[in-house]
CSV table of C-alpha atoms in Angstrom, one decimal:
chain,number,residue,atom,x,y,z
A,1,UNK,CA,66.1,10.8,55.6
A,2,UNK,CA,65.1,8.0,53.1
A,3,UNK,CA,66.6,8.6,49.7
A,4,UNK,CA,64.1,6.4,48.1
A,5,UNK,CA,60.7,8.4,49.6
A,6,UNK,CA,60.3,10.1,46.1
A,7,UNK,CA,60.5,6.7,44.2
A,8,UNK,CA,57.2,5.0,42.4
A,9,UNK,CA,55.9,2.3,44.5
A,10,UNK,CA,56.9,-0.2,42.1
A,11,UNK,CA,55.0,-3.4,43.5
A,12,UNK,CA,51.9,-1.1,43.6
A,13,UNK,CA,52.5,-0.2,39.7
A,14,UNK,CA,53.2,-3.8,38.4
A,15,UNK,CA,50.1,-5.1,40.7
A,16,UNK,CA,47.8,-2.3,39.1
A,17,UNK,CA,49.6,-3.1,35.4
A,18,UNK,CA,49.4,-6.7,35.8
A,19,UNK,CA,45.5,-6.6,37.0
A,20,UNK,CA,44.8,-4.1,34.1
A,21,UNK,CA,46.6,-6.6,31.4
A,22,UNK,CA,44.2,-9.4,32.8
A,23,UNK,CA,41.4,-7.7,32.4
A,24,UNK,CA,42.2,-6.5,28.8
A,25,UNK,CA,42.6,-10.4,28.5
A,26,UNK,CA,39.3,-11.1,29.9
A,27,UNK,CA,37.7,-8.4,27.4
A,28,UNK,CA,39.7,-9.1,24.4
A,29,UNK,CA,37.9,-7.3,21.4
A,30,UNK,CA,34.8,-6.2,23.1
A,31,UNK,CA,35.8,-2.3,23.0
A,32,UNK,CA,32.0,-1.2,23.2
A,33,UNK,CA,32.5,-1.8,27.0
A,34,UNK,CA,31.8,1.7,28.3
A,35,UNK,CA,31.8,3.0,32.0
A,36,UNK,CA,32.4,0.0,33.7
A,37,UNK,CA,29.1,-1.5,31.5
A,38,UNK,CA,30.2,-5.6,31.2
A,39,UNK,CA,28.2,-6.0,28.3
A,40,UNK,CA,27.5,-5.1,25.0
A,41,UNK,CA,26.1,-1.1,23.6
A,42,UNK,CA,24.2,-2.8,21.1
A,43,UNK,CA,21.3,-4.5,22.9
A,44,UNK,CA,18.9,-5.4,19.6
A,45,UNK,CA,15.8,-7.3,20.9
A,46,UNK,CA,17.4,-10.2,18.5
A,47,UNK,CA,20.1,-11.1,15.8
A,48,UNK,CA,18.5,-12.5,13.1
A,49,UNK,CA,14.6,-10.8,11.4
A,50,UNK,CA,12.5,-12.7,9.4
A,51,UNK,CA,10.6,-11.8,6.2
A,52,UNK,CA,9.1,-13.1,2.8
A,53,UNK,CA,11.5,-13.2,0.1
A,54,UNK,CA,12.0,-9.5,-1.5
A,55,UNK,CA,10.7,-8.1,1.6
A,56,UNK,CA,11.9,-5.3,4.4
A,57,UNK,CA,12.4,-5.2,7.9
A,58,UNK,CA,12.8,-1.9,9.8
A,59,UNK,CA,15.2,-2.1,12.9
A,60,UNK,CA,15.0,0.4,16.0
A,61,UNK,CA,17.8,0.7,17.3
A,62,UNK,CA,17.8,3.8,19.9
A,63,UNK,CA,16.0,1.1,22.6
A,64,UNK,CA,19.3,-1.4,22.0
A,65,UNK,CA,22.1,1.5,22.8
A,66,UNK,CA,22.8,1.2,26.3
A,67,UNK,CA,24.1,4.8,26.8
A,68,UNK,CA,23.3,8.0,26.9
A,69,UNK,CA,26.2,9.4,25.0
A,70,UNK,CA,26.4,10.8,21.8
A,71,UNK,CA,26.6,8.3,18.6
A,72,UNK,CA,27.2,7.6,15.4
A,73,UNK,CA,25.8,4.6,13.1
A,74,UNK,CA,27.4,3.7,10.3
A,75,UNK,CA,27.1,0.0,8.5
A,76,UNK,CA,30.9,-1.2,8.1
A,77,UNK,CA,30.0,-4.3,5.7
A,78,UNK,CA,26.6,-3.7,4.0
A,79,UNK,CA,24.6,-6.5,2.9
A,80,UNK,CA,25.2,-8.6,-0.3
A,81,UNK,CA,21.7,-9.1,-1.6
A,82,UNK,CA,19.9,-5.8,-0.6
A,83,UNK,CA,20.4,-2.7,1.1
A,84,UNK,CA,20.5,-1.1,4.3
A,85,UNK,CA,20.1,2.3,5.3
A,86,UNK,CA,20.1,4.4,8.1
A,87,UNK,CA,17.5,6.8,8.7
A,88,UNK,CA,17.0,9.3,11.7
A,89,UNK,CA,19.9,8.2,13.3
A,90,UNK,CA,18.0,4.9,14.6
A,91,UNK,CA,16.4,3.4,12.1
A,92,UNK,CA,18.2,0.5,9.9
A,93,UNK,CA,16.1,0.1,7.0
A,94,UNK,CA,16.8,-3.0,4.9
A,95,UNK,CA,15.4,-4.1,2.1
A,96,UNK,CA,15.9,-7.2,-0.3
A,97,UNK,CA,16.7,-6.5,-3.9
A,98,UNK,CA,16.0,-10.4,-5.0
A,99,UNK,CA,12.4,-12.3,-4.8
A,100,UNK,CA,14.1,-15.4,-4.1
A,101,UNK,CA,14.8,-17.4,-0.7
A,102,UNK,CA,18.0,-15.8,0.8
A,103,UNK,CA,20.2,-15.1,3.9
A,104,UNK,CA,22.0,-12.3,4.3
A,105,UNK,CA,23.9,-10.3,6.9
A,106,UNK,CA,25.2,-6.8,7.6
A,107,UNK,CA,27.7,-5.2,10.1
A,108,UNK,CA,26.3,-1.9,12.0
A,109,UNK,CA,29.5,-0.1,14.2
A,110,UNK,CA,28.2,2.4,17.1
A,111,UNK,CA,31.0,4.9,17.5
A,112,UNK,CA,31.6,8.1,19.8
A,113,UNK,CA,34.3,10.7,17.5
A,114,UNK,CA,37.1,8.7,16.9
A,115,UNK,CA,35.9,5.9,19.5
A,116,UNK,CA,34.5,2.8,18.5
A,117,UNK,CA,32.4,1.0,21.0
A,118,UNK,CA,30.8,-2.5,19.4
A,119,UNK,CA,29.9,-3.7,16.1
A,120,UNK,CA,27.3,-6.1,16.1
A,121,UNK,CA,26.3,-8.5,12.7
A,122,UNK,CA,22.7,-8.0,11.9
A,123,UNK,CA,21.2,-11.6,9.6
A,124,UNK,CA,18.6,-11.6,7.8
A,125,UNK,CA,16.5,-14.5,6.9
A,126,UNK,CA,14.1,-14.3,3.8
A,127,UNK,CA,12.6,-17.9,3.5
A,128,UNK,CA,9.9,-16.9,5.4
A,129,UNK,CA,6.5,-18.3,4.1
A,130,UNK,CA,3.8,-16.1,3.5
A,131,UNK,CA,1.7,-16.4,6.2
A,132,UNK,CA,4.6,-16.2,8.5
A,133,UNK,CA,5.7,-12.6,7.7
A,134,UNK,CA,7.3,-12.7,11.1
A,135,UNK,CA,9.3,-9.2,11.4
A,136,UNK,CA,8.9,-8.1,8.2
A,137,UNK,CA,7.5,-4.2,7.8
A,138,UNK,CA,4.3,-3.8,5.5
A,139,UNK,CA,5.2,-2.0,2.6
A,140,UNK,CA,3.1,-0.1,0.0
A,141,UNK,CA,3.5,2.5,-3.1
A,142,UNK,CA,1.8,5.7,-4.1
A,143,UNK,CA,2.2,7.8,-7.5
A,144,UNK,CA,1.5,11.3,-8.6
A,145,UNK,CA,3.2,14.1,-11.0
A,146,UNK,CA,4.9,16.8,-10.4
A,147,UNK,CA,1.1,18.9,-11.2
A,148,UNK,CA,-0.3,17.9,-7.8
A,149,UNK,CA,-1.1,19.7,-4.9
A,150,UNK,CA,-1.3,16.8,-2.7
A,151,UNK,CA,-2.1,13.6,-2.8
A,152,UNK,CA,-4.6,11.6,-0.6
A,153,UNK,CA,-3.5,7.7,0.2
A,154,UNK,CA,-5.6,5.1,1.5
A,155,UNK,CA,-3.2,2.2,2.8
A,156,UNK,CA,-4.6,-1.2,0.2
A,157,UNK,CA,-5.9,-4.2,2.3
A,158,UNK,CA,-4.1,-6.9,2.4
A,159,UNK,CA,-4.8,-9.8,-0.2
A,160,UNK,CA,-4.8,-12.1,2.6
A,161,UNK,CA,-5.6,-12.7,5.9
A,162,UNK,CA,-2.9,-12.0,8.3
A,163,UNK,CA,-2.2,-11.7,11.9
A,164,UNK,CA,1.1,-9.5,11.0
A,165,UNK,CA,-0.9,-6.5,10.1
A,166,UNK,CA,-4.1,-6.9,12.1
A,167,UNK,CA,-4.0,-3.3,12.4
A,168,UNK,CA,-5.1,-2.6,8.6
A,169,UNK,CA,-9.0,-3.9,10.0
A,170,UNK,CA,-8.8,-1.9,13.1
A,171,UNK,CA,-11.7,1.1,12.4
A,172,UNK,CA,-9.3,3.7,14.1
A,173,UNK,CA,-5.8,2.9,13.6
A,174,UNK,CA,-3.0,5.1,14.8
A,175,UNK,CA,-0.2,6.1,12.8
A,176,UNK,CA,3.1,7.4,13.8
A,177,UNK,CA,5.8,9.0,11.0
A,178,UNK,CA,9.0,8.2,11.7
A,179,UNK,CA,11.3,10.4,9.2
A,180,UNK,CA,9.9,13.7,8.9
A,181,UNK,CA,13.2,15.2,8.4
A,182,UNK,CA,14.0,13.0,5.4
A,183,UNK,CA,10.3,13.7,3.6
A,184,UNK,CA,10.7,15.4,0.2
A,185,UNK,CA,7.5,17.1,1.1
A,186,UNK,CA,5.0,17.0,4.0
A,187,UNK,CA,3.1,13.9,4.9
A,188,UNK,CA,0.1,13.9,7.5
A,189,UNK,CA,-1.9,11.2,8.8
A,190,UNK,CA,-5.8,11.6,9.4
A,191,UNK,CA,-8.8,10.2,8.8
A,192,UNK,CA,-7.7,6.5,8.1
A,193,UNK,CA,-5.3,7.9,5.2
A,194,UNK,CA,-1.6,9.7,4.4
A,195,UNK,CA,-2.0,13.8,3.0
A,196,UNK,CA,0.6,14.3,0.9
A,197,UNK,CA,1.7,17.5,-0.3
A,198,UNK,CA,4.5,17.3,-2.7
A,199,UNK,CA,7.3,20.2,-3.4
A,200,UNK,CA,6.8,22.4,-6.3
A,201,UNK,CA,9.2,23.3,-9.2
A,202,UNK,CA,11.2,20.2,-9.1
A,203,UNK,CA,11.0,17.7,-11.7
A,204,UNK,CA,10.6,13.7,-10.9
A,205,UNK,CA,11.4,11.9,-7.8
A,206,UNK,CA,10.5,9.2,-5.4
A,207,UNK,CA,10.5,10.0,-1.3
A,208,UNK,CA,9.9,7.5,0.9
A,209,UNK,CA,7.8,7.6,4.2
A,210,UNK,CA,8.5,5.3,7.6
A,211,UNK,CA,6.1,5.2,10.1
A,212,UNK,CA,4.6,3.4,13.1
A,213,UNK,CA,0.7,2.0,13.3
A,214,UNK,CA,-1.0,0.9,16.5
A,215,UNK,CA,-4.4,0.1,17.6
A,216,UNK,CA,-5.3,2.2,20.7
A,217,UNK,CA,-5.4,-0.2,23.5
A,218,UNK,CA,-2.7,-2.6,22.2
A,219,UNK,CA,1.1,-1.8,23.3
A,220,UNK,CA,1.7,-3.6,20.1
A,221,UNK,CA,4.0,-1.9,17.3
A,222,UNK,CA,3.6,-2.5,14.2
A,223,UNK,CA,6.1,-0.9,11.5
A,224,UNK,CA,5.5,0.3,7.8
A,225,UNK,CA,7.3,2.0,4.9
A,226,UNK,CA,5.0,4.0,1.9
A,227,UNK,CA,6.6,4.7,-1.4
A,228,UNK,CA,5.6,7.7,-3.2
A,229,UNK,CA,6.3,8.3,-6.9
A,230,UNK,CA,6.3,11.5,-8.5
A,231,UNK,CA,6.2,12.1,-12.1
A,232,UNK,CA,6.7,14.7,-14.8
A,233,UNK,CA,3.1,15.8,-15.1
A,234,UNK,CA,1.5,17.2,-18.2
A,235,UNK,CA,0.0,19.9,-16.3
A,236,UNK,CA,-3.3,19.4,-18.5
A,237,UNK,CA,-5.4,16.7,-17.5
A,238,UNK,CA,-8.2,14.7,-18.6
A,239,UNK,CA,-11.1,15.0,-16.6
A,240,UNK,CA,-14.0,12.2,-17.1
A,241,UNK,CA,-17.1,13.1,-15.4
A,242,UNK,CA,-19.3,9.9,-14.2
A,243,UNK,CA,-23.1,10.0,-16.0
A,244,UNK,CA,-26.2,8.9,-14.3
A,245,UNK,CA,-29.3,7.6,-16.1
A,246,UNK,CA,-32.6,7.0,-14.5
A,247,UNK,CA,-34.8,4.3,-16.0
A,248,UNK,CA,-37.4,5.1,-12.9
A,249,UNK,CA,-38.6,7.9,-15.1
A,250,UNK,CA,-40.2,5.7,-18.1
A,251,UNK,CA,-43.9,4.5,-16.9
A,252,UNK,CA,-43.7,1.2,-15.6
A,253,UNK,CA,-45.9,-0.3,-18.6
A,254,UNK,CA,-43.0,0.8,-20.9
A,255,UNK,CA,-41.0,-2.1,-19.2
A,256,UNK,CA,-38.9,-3.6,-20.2
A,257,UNK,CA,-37.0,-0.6,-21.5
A,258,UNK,CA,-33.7,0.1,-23.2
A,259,UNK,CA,-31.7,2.8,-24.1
A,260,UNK,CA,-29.1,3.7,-25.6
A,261,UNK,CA,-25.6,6.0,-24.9
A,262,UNK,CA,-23.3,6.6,-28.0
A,263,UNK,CA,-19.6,8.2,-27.5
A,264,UNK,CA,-20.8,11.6,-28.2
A,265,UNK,CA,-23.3,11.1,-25.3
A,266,UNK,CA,-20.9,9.4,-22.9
A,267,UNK,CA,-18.6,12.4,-23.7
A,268,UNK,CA,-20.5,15.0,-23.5
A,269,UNK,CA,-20.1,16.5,-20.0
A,270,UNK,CA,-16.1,15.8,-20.0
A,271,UNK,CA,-13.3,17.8,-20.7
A,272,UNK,CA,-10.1,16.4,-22.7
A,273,UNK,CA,-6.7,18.0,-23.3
A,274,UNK,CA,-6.7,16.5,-26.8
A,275,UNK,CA,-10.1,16.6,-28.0
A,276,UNK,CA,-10.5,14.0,-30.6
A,277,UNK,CA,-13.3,13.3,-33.4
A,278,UNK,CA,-15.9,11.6,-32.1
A,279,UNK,CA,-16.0,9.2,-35.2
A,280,UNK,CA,-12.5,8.0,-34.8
A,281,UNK,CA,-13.5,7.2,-30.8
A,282,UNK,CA,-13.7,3.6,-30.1
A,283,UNK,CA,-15.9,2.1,-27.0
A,284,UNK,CA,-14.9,-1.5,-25.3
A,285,UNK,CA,-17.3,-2.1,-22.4
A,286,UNK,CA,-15.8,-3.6,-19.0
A,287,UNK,CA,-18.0,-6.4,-18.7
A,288,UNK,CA,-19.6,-8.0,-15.3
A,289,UNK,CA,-22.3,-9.7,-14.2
A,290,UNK,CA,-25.0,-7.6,-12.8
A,291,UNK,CA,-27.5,-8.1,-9.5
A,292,UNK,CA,-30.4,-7.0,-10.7
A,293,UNK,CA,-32.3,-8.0,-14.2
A,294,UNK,CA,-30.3,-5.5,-16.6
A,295,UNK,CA,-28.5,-6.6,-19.6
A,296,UNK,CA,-25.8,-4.3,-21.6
A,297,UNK,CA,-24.4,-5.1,-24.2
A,298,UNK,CA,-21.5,-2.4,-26.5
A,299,UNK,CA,-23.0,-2.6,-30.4
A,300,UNK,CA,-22.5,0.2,-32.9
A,301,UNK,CA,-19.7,2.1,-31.0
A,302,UNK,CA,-22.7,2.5,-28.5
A,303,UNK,CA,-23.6,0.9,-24.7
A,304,UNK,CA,-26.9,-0.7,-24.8
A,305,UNK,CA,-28.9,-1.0,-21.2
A,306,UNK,CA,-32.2,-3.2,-21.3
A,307,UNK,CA,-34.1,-3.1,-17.9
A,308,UNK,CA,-36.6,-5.4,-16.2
A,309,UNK,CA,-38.7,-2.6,-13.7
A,310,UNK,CA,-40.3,-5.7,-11.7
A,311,UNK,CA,-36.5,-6.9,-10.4
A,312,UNK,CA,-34.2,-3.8,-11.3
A,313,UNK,CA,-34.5,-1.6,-8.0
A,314,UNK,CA,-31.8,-0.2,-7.5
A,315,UNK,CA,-28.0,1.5,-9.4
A,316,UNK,CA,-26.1,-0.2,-11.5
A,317,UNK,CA,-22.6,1.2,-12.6
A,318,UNK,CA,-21.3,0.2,-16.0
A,319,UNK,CA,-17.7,0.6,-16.7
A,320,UNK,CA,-16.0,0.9,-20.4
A,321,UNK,CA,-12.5,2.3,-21.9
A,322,UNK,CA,-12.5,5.1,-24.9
A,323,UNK,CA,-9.5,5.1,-27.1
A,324,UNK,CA,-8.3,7.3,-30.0
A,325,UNK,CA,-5.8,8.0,-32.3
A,326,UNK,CA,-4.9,11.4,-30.8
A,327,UNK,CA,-4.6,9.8,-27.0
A,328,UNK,CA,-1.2,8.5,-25.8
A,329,UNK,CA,-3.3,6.5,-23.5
A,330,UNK,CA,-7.3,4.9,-23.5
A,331,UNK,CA,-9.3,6.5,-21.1
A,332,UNK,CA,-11.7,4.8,-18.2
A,333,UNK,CA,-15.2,5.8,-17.6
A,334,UNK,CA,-18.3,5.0,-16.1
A,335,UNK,CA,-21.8,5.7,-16.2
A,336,UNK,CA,-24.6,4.6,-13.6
A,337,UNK,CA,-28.2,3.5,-14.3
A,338,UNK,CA,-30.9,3.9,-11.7
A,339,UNK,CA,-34.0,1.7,-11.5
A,340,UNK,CA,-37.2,2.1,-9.9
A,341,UNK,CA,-36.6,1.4,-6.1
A,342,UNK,CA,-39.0,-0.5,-4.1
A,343,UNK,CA,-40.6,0.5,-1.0
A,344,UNK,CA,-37.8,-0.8,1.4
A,345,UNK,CA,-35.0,1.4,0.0
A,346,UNK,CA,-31.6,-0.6,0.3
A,347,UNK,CA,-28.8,0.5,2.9
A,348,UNK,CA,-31.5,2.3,5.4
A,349,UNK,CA,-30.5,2.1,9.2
A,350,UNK,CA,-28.7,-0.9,10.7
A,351,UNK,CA,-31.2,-3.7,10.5
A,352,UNK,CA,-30.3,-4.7,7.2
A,353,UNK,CA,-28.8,-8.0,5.5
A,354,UNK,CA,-26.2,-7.9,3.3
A,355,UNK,CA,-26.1,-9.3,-0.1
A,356,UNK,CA,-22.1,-9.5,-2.2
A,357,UNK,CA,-22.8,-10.4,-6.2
A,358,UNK,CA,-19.8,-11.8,-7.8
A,359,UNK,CA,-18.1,-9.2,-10.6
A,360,UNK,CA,-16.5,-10.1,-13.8
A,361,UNK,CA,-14.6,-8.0,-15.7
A,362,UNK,CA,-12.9,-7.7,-19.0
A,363,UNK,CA,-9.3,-5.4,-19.8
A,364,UNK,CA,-8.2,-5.1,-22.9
A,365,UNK,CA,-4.7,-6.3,-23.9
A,366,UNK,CA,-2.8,-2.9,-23.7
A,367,UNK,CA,-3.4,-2.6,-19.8
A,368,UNK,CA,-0.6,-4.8,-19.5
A,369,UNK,CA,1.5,-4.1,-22.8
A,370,UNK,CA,4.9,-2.6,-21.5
A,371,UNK,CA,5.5,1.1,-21.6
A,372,UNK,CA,5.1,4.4,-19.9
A,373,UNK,CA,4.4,6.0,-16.5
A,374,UNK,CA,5.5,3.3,-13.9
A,375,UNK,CA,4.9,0.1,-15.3
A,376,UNK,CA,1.3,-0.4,-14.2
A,377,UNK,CA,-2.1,0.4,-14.6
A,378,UNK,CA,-4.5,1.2,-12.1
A,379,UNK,CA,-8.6,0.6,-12.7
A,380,UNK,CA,-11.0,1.5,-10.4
A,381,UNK,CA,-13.8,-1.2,-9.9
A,382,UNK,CA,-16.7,-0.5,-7.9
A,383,UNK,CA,-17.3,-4.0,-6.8
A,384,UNK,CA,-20.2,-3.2,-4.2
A,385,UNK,CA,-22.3,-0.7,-5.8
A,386,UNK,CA,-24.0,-4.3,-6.9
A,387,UNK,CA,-24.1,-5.4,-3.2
A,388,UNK,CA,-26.2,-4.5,-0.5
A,389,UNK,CA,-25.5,-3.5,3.0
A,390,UNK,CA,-26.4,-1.0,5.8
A,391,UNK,CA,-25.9,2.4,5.2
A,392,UNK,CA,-23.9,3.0,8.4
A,393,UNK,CA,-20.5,1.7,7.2
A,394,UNK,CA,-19.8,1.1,10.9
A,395,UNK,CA,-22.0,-1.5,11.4
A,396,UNK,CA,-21.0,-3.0,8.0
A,397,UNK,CA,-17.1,-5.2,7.8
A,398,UNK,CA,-15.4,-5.6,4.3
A,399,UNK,CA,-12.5,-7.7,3.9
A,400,UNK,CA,-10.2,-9.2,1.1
A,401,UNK,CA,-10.4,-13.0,1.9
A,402,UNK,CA,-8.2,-13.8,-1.0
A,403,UNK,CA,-6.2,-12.9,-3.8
A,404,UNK,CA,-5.5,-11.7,-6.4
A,405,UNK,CA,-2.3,-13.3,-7.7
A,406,UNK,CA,-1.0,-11.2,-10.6
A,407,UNK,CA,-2.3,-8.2,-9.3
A,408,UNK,CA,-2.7,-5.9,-6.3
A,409,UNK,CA,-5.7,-4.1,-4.8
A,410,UNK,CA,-5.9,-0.7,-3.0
A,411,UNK,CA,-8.7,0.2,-0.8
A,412,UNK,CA,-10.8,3.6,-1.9
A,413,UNK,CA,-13.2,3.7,1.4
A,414,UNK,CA,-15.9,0.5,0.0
A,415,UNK,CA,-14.1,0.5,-3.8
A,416,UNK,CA,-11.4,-1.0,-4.9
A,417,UNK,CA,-8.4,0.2,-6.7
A,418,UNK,CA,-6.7,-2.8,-8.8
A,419,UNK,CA,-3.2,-2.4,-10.0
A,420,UNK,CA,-1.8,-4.4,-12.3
A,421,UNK,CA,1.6,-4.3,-13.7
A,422,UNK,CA,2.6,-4.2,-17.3
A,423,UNK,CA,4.5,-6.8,-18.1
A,424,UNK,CA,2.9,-8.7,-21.0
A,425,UNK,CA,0.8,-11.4,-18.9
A,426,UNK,CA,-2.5,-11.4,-19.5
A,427,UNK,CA,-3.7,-14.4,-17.3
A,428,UNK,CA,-7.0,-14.1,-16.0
A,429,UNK,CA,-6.8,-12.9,-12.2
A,430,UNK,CA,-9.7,-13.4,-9.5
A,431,UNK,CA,-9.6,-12.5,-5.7
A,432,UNK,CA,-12.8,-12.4,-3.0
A,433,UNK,CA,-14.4,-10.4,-0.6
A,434,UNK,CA,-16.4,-11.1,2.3
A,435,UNK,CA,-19.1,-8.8,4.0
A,436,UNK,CA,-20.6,-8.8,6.8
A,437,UNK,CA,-23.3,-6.9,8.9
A,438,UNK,CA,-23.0,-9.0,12.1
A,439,UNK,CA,-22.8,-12.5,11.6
A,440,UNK,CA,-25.1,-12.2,8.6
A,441,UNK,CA,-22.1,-12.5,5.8
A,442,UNK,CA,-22.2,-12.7,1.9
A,443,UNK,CA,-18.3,-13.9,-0.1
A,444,UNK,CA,-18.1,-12.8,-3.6
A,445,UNK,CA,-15.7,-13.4,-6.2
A,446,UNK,CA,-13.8,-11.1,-8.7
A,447,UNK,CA,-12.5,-12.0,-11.7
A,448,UNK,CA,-10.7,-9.6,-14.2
A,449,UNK,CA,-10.1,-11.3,-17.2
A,450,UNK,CA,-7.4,-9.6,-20.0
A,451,UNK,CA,-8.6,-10.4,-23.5
């Protein structure tokens, strides 16, 4: 009988032990090594994401976890000039809090319970120039109050150019939303524009909405983040109604002709929570220059139109602001004055030229004067309704080509939306427009001038 049979193998144990310390050696710190995997959980595409300064980058990170098991994210050392958050459980959502040139870095850890398996340092590089936007995620912003329904948002061109967000001039872009679950409300995506349906009975808030755009055909990803704003609402509303005028009725021997709108007239088919005396109304006309042979001109509290039949042929829209004592706020409205059209009606069928006039317009001083809502003012300008082009909107390309500086524009189908904030600067702004039927093209120029 051997008396040792029931003894451990000992060299067996210390060979095992010894080949188990060298391989704890060999791995050092590298915990994340899972299941025999050699290499690291976190498998990001890269290390290092490069934006414009003050911009965001959006990180997925479910294709860089090389496992199937369940995990947690969480960001050990966050960033020291801007934040990161996780959204969904894959997303890493950073975003700079300073405008100028930086680097920066944060630490994500990828954990199982109480089991940590990698941290990885994520670096961030804003120095980018602007052309070179690189990774960074298009971001735009969206307001309403608390009194609305929902809310319909048309994603604003960008002021220039770029390859980084070619998807913007695709006709049919797709759109995928990324963060349902985090949504204060219910966004949807159709027809070239966000639905937004806000929740009722709550007061102020701000909700933020991640997605993915495509353009069928291209394997191509391209991320985005939209920023909505909801304020307290007044649940009374102003509602301006747009007048149309038809010269075309007078003979055509009573050319030239002019008439005349006064406030009363101008307000006469709108409806106002605070209804104010007429007398104490005061009128400032949005000046531009006009295609066709019209001249206005604001005199007496009044807007004064003077037409030319033998050249005016068409619709001119003229903008101004009504202000009074009883309004927290001036007012934007707009009327339109129809002349005489010649045989060729403009924007029939798809053999047609196009034609951009430039557009010149004048803000007065308090559309930048800090205070109140979110600290801008928006103005819609309806830059083409002096251009011409086919009717089939198809056939017909529109473009920002550049510009503005101290402004923004949003798209509203052929308008524009211009957004300026209110900080006190009232520099003149400009930006252009090219369009195009074909390779038949026309550039204009804007420029909004704050007197």
């Amino acid at each position: 009988m051997n008396k040792y049979r029931h003894l451990p193998p000992w060299p067996i144990v210390l060979g095992v032990l010894g080949c188990l310390l060298a391989a704890c050696d060999r791995l050092g710190d590298d915990l994340h090594t899972y299941s025999g995997v050699q290499e690291s959980i976190i498998q990001l595409p890269q290390d290092t994401y490069r934006m414009t300064p003050g911009g965001q980058v959006l990180i997925d990170l479910l294709e860089g976890i090389r496992t199937s098991e369940e995990v947690s994210l969480s960001i050990t050392i966050p960033p020291g000039a801007g934040e990161a958050t996780i959204s969904q459980g894959r997303y890493i959502h950073y975003r700079s809090t300073s405008q100028q040139p930086l680097s920066d870095f944060f630490v994500l850890q990828v954990a199982n319970g109480n089991t940590t398996w990698d941290a990885d340092t994520i670096s961030i590089d804003a120095t980018a120039e602007a052309e070179d936007c690189s990774d960074a995620l298009f971001y735009s912003n969206a307001e309403g109050t608390t009194e609305d329904d929902q809310l319909s948002i048309s994603l604003p061109i960008p002021s220039e150019p770029s390859n980084c967000y070619p998807w913007l001039n695709a006709p049919n872009f797709e759109v995928e939303i990324l963060n349902e679950d985090d949504i204060a409300g219910t966004v949807l995506f159709s027809n070239q524009a966000f639905r937004y349906f806000p929740p009722q009975n709550v007061g102020a808030f701000s909700t933020q909405v991640l997605y993915i755009a495509r353009i069928p055909g291209d394997s191509e990803l391209y991320y985005g983040a939209l920023e909505i704003f909801i304020g307290q609402g007044d649940p009374c509303e102003n509602d301006i109604n747009a007048d149309i005028f038809r010269l075309s009725e007078i003979d055509e021997g009573d050319f030239p002709a002019t008439r005349t709108f006064n406030v009363s007239s101008l307000m006469a088919n709108d409806q106002y929570c605070i209804i104010p005396d007429p007398s104490g109304v005061s009128l400032t006309l949005l000046q531009r220059n006009f295609t066709y042979s019209i001249q206005v001109v604001s005199q007496n509290n009044s807007i004064i139109v003077t037409a030319d039949s033998a050249n005016f042929i068409g619709i001119e829209p003229i903008d101004y602001i009504l202000d009074a004592p009883e309004w927290e706020e001036s007012i934007t409205g707009s009327i339109s004055v129809e002349g005489k059209l010649s045989s060729g009606e403009r924007g029939q069928g798809t053999d047609c030229s196009v034609f951009a006039g430039d557009d010149q317009y004048k803000l007065p001083a308090n559309v930048v004067t800090p205070g109140g809502g979110f600290g801008e003012t928006r103005i819609r300008l309806d830059i083409l309704d002096n251009d011409r082009y086919c009717a089939e909107l198809g056939t017909t390309a529109f473009v920002i080509s550049e510009g503005p500086t101290f402004g923004t524009v949003n798209s509203l189908g052929f308008g524009i939306e211009y957004i300026r904030p209110k900080n006190g600067d009232t520099s003149t702004d400009t930006f252009t427009y090219r369009l195009c039927s074909g390779d038949d093209c026309y550039e204009a120029t804007v420029t909004i001038a704050i007197e």
